[in-house]
Short mmCIF file of C-alpha atoms in Angstrom, two decimals:
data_model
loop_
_atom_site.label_atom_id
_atom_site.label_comp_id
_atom_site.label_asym_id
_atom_site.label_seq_id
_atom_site.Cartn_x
_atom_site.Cartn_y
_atom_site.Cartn_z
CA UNK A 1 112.51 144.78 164.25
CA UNK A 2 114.76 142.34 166.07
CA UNK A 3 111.75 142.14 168.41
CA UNK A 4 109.11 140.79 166.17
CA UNK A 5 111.52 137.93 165.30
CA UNK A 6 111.85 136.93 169.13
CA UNK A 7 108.55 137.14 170.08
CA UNK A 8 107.45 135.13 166.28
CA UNK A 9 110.17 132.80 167.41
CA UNK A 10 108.86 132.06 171.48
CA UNK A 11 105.58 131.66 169.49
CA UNK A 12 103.99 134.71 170.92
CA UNK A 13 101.76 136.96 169.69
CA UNK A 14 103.67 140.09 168.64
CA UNK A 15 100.95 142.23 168.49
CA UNK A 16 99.47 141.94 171.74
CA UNK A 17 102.38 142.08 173.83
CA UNK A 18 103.92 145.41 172.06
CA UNK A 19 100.74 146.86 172.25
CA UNK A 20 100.91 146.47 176.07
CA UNK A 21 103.76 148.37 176.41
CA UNK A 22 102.14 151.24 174.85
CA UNK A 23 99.02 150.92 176.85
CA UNK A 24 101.42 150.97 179.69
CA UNK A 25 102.75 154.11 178.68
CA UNK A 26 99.95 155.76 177.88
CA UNK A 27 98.41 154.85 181.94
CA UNK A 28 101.53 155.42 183.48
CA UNK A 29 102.27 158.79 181.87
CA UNK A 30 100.34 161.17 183.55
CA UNK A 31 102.65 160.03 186.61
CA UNK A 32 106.05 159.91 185.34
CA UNK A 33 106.56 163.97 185.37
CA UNK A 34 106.07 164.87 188.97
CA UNK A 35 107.86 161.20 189.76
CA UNK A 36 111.13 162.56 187.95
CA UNK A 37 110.78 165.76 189.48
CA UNK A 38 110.11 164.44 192.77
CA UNK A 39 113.21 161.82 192.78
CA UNK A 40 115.42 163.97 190.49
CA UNK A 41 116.47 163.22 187.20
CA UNK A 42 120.17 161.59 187.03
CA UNK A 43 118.23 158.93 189.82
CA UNK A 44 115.54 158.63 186.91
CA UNK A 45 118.15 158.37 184.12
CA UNK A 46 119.76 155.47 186.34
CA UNK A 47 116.66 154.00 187.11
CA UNK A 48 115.58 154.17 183.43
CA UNK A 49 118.92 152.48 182.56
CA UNK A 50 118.69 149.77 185.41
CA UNK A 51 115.05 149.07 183.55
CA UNK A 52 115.82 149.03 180.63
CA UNK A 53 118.56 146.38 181.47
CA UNK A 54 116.32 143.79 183.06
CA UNK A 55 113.74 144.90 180.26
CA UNK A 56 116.18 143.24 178.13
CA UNK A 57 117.30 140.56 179.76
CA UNK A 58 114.10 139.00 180.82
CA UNK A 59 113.22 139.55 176.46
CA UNK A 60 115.93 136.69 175.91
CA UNK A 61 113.92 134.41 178.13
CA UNK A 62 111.13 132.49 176.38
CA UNK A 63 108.59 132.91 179.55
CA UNK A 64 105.12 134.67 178.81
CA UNK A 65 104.51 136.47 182.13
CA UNK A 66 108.24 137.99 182.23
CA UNK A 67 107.72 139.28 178.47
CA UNK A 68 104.11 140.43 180.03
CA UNK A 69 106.31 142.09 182.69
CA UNK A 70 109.16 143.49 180.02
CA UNK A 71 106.48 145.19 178.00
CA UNK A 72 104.83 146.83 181.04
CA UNK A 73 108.03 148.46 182.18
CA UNK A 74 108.52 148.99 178.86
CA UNK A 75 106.06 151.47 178.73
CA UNK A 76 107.05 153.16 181.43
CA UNK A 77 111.13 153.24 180.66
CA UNK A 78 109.44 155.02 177.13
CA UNK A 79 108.15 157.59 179.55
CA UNK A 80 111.49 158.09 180.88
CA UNK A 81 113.29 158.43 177.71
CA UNK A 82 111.42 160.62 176.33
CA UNK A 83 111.31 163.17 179.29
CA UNK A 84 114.34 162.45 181.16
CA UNK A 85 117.37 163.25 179.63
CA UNK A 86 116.55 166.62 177.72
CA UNK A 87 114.72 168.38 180.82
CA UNK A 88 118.24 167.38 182.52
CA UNK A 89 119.89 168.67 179.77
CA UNK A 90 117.86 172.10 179.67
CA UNK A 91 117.67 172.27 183.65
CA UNK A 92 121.64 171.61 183.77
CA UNK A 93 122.35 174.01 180.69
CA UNK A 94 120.50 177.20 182.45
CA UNK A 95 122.10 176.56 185.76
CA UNK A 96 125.65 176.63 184.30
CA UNK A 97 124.35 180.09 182.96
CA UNK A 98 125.09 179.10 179.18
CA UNK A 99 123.63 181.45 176.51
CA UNK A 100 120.37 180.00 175.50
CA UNK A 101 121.27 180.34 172.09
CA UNK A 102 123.83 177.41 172.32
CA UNK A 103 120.66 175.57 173.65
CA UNK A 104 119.06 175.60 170.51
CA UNK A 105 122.59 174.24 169.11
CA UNK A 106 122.66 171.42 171.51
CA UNK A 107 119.31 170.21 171.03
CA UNK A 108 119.39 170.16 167.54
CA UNK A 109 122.78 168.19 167.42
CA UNK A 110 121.04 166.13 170.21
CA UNK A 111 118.28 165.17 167.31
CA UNK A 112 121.15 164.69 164.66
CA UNK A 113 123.18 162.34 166.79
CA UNK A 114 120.34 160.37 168.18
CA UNK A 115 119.33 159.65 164.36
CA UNK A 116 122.84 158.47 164.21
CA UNK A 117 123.20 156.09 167.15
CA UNK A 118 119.51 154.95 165.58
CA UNK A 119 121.44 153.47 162.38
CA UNK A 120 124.61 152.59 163.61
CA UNK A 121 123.20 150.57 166.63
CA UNK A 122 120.51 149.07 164.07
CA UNK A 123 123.82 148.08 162.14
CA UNK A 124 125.31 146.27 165.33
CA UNK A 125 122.31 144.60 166.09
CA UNK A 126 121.86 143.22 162.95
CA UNK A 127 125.61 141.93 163.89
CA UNK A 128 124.90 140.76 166.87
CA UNK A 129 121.90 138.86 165.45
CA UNK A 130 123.65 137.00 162.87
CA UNK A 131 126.28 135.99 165.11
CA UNK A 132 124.39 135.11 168.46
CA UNK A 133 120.99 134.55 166.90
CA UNK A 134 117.19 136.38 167.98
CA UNK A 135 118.44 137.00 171.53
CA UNK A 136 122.13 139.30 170.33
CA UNK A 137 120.54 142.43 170.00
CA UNK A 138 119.34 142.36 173.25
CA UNK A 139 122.13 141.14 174.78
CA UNK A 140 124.20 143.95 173.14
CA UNK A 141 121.52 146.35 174.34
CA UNK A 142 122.08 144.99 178.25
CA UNK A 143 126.06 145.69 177.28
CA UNK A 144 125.12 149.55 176.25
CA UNK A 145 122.68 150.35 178.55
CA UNK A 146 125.06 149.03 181.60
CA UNK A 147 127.64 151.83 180.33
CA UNK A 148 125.48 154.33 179.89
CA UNK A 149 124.22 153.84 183.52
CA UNK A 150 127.84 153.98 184.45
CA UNK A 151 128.31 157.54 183.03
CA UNK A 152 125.26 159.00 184.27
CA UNK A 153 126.31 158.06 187.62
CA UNK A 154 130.03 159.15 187.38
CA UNK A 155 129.12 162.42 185.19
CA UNK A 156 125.69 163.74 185.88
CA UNK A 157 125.01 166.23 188.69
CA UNK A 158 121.31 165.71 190.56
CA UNK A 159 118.99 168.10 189.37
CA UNK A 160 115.24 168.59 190.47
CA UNK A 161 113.76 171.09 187.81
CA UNK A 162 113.57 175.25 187.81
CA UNK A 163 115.16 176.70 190.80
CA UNK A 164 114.80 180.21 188.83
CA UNK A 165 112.44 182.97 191.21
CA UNK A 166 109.02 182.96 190.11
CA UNK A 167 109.04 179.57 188.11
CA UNK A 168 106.85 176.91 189.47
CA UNK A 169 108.19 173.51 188.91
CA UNK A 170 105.71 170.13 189.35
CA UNK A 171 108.28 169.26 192.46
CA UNK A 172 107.45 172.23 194.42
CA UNK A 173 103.67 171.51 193.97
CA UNK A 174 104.44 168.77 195.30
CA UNK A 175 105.78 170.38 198.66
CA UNK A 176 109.41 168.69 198.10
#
């Protein structure tokens, strides 16, 4: 990846610091449920995004202790990604009162077009690579992540998990 090449390039032991950001995860994971629930998910989304921005800005920047520090949150924006978005997708979808059958539809086209974006931004980072050098794909990423922080803020609504009778979300465990 475009990140191996960076780090190979600062002179930087690839490994190590990728492996941090999964030891991150794995430590801060435990957490990153009830703190989604607890906040609400379009803030998480934005805060993932605003992470995930300075993530990839401080990456261009051949200083150890801010890659140390990009890796870390690193882990913890994986968190986010990975439990964010669809649990405001389903949450949203059942409050609208859709047909849970189109559910199933949505999340599968969710998988499909994710695998998309995968090749076709791995296409325009190799681009921006070749025209801007190691650091283009992550300024390109700072570009893409800034926009999608735009439309969560100007299209999501706030949710907070099940507000259906009888279903216990982590949030109101948490007395909120």
């Amino acid at each position: 990846t475009h990140l191996y090449v960076l780090y190979e390039g600062y002179g930087y032991s690839v490994a190590s610091l990728y492996c941090l950001g999964f030891v991150t995860g794995a430590f801060t994971s435990p957490f990153i449920g009830p703190l989604v629930d607890k906040v609400g998910r379009k803030r998480s989304a934005m805060l993932y995004c605003a992470l995930e921005m300075m993530i990839n800005y401080l990456e261009q920047m051949p200083h150890f202790m801010g890659l140390i520090v990009a890796r870390m949150v690193g882990g913890i924006t994986t968190n986010l990604l990975f439990s964010v978005f669809e649990t405001w997708l389903v949450t949203e979808h059942r409050r609208r009162g859709f047909a849970e059958e189109k559910l199933e539809t949505i999340l599968r086209d969710s998988v499909i077009a994710s695998n998309l974006a995968a090749i076709v931004s791995g296409w325009i980072a190799h681009v921006l690579a070749a025209k801007y050098g190691p650091v283009g794909p992550f300024e390109g990423a700072v570009t893409c992540t800034a926009i999608a922080l735009v439309l969560v803020a100007l299209a999501w609504t706030e949710n907070y998990g099940s507000e259906s009778p009888g279903t216990k979300s982590v949030r109101s465990y948490m007395g909120t």
